[in-house]
Amino acid sequence: MSTQGTQRRSTFDKIEIGQKFFDPISAEYFVKLTDTTAAMVTGIGDGTIPDEFEPEDVVRIDG
């Protein structure tokens, strides 16, 4: 039995600016800043350093 909440798969271009998402490549959570960047908010990320994403990058959204 899973203890995780409902998650759905999406692509970077389909999430809203300001939305938190999980990047399966880095296994960290990010917040989308612009149409091409997001900032890591878990692990070593403090939400201030932008990282580039491609529109078709697959991400997970908790919901």
Backbone as JSON Lines, residues from 0, in Angstrom:
{"i":0,"aa":"M","n":[0.84,-1.19,0.0],"ca":[0.0,0.0,0.0],"c":[0.88,1.24,0.0]}
{"i":1,"aa":"S","n":[0.57,2.19,-0.85],"ca":[1.38,3.4,-0.98],"c":[0.99,4.42,0.07]}
{"i":2,"aa":"T","n":[2.01,5.1,0.61],"ca":[1.75,6.15,1.58],"c":[1.81,7.53,0.94]}
{"i":3,"aa":"Q","n":[2.12,7.58,-0.37],"ca":[2.19,8.86,-1.06],"c":[0.79,9.32,-1.44]}
{"i":4,"aa":"G","n":[0.64,10.65,-1.54],"ca":[-0.62,11.2,-2.0],"c":[-0.75,11.0,-3.51]}
{"i":5,"aa":"T","n":[-1.81,11.51,-4.06],"ca":[-2.03,11.39,-5.49],"c":[-1.01,12.23,-6.24]}
{"i":6,"aa":"Q","n":[-0.38,11.62,-7.22],"ca":[0.58,12.32,-8.06],"c":[0.15,12.14,-9.51]}
{"i":7,"aa":"R","n":[0.44,13.15,-10.31],"ca":[0.15,13.01,-11.73],"c":[1.36,13.44,-12.54]}
{"i":8,"aa":"R","n":[1.49,12.82,-13.67],"ca":[2.6,13.09,-14.56],"c":[2.21,14.22,-15.5]}
{"i":9,"aa":"S","n":[3.16,15.11,-15.78],"ca":[2.92,16.22,-16.68],"c":[4.22,16.57,-17.38]}
{"i":10,"aa":"T","n":[4.2,17.61,-18.17],"ca":[5.42,18.14,-18.76],"c":[5.62,19.56,-18.25]}
{"i":11,"aa":"F","n":[6.85,20.01,-18.28],"ca":[7.2,21.32,-17.72],"c":[6.36,22.45,-18.31]}
{"i":12,"aa":"D","n":[6.09,22.4,-19.6],"ca":[5.34,23.48,-20.24],"c":[3.88,23.55,-19.81]}
{"i":13,"aa":"K","n":[3.36,22.49,-19.21],"ca":[1.94,22.46,-18.83],"c":[1.68,22.89,-17.38]}
{"i":14,"aa":"I","n":[2.74,23.11,-16.6],"ca":[2.51,23.53,-15.22],"c":[2.56,25.06,-15.13]}
{"i":15,"aa":"E","n":[1.9,25.59,-14.13],"ca":[1.78,27.03,-13.95],"c":[3.03,27.62,-13.29]}
{"i":16,"aa":"I","n":[3.34,28.87,-13.62],"ca":[4.42,29.58,-12.92],"c":[4.02,29.69,-11.45]}
{"i":17,"aa":"G","n":[4.96,29.38,-10.58],"ca":[4.7,29.39,-9.14],"c":[4.33,28.03,-8.58]}
{"i":18,"aa":"Q","n":[4.08,27.06,-9.45],"ca":[3.68,25.73,-9.02],"c":[4.9,24.88,-8.64]}
{"i":19,"aa":"K","n":[4.76,24.13,-7.56],"ca":[5.8,23.22,-7.11],"c":[5.64,21.88,-7.82]}
{"i":20,"aa":"F","n":[6.78,21.28,-8.22],"ca":[6.75,20.0,-8.92],"c":[7.98,19.19,-8.56]}
{"i":21,"aa":"F","n":[7.9,17.89,-8.84],"ca":[9.0,16.96,-8.58],"c":[9.68,16.63,-9.89]}
{"i":22,"aa":"D","n":[11.01,16.76,-9.94],"ca":[11.79,16.41,-11.11],"c":[12.39,15.02,-10.89]}
{"i":23,"aa":"P","n":[11.94,14.0,-11.64],"ca":[12.45,12.65,-11.41],"c":[13.93,12.47,-11.77]}
{"i":24,"aa":"I","n":[14.49,13.33,-12.61],"ca":[15.91,13.23,-12.97],"c":[16.8,13.57,-11.78]}
{"i":25,"aa":"S","n":[16.51,14.68,-11.12],"ca":[17.32,15.1,-9.97],"c":[16.77,14.56,-8.65]}
{"i":26,"aa":"A","n":[15.55,14.04,-8.67],"ca":[14.86,13.55,-7.48],"c":[14.73,14.65,-6.42]}
{"i":27,"aa":"E","n":[14.39,15.85,-6.89],"ca":[14.19,17.01,-6.01],"c":[12.94,17.76,-6.43]}
{"i":28,"aa":"Y","n":[12.44,18.59,-5.51],"ca":[11.3,19.45,-5.8],"c":[11.78,20.82,-6.26]}
{"i":29,"aa":"F","n":[11.04,21.39,-7.21],"ca":[11.33,22.7,-7.78],"c":[10.06,23.54,-7.78]}
{"i":30,"aa":"V","n":[10.22,24.85,-7.95],"ca":[9.1,25.76,-8.18],"c":[9.37,26.44,-9.52]}
{"i":31,"aa":"K","n":[8.37,26.43,-10.39],"ca":[8.52,27.03,-11.72],"c":[8.58,28.54,-11.59]}
{"i":32,"aa":"L","n":[9.63,29.15,-12.18],"ca":[9.82,30.6,-12.12],"c":[9.38,31.31,-13.4]}
{"i":33,"aa":"T","n":[9.74,30.73,-14.55],"ca":[9.4,31.3,-15.86],"c":[9.04,30.15,-16.79]}
{"i":34,"aa":"D","n":[8.83,30.46,-18.06],"ca":[8.52,29.42,-19.03],"c":[9.68,28.46,-19.28]}
{"i":35,"aa":"T","n":[10.89,28.84,-18.88],"ca":[12.06,27.99,-19.13],"c":[12.89,27.68,-17.89]}
{"i":36,"aa":"T","n":[12.56,28.26,-16.73],"ca":[13.38,28.03,-15.54],"c":[12.54,27.68,-14.32]}
{"i":37,"aa":"A","n":[13.21,27.01,-13.39],"ca":[12.62,26.68,-12.09],"c":[13.75,26.7,-11.07]}
{"i":38,"aa":"A","n":[13.39,26.8,-9.79],"ca":[14.39,26.82,-8.73],"c":[14.14,25.66,-7.77]}
{"i":39,"aa":"M","n":[15.22,24.94,-7.42],"ca":[15.12,23.82,-6.49],"c":[14.77,24.33,-5.09]}
{"i":40,"aa":"V","n":[13.83,23.63,-4.44],"ca":[13.42,24.04,-3.1],"c":[13.64,22.94,-2.06]}
{"i":41,"aa":"T","n":[14.24,21.82,-2.45],"ca":[14.6,20.76,-1.51],"c":[16.07,20.43,-1.7]}
{"i":42,"aa":"G","n":[16.61,19.58,-0.85],"ca":[18.02,19.23,-0.95],"c":[18.88,20.45,-0.71]}
{"i":43,"aa":"I","n":[19.8,20.71,-1.63],"ca":[20.68,21.87,-1.47],"c":[20.05,23.17,-1.98]}
{"i":44,"aa":"G","n":[18.86,23.07,-2.58],"ca":[18.21,24.25,-3.16],"c":[17.5,25.1,-2.14]}
{"i":45,"aa":"D","n":[17.65,26.42,-2.31],"ca":[16.95,27.35,-1.42],"c":[15.94,28.21,-2.17]}
{"i":46,"aa":"G","n":[15.65,27.82,-3.43],"ca":[14.66,28.53,-4.21],"c":[15.16,29.79,-4.87]}
{"i":47,"aa":"T","n":[16.47,30.05,-4.84],"ca":[16.99,31.29,-5.41],"c":[17.8,31.11,-6.68]}
{"i":48,"aa":"I","n":[18.25,29.91,-6.99],"ca":[19.11,29.7,-8.16],"c":[18.29,29.04,-9.27]}
{"i":49,"aa":"P","n":[18.09,29.76,-10.38],"ca":[17.3,29.18,-11.47],"c":[18.04,28.06,-12.2]}
{"i":50,"aa":"D","n":[17.27,27.09,-12.67],"ca":[17.78,25.97,-13.43],"c":[16.91,25.86,-14.68]}
{"i":51,"aa":"E","n":[17.5,25.61,-15.83],"ca":[16.74,25.55,-17.07],"c":[16.05,24.2,-17.25]}
{"i":52,"aa":"F","n":[14.83,24.26,-17.81],"ca":[14.06,23.08,-18.15],"c":[13.58,23.21,-19.58]}
{"i":53,"aa":"E","n":[13.44,22.08,-20.26],"ca":[12.88,22.05,-21.6],"c":[11.36,21.88,-21.48]}
{"i":54,"aa":"P","n":[10.59,22.42,-22.42],"ca":[9.13,22.3,-22.35],"c":[8.64,20.86,-22.23]}
{"i":55,"aa":"E","n":[9.31,19.92,-22.88],"ca":[8.85,18.53,-22.87],"c":[9.41,17.69,-21.71]}
{"i":56,"aa":"D","n":[10.15,18.31,-20.8],"ca":[10.67,17.56,-19.64],"c":[9.52,17.03,-18.8]}
{"i":57,"aa":"V","n":[9.57,15.75,-18.48],"ca":[8.53,15.11,-17.69],"c":[8.74,15.43,-16.22]}
{"i":58,"aa":"V","n":[7.67,15.82,-15.53],"ca":[7.7,16.15,-14.11],"c":[6.49,15.49,-13.43]}
{"i":59,"aa":"R","n":[6.51,15.47,-12.11],"ca":[5.38,14.95,-11.34],"c":[4.82,16.07,-10.47]}
{"i":60,"aa":"I","n":[3.51,16.11,-10.39],"ca":[2.82,17.12,-9.59],"c":[2.03,16.41,-8.51]}
{"i":61,"aa":"D","n":[2.22,16.81,-7.27],"ca":[1.43,16.26,-6.16],"c":[0.06,16.88,-6.2]}
{"i":62,"aa":"G","n":[-0.94,16.09,-5.89],"ca":[-2.28,16.68,-5.93],"c":[-3.2,15.9,-5.17]}
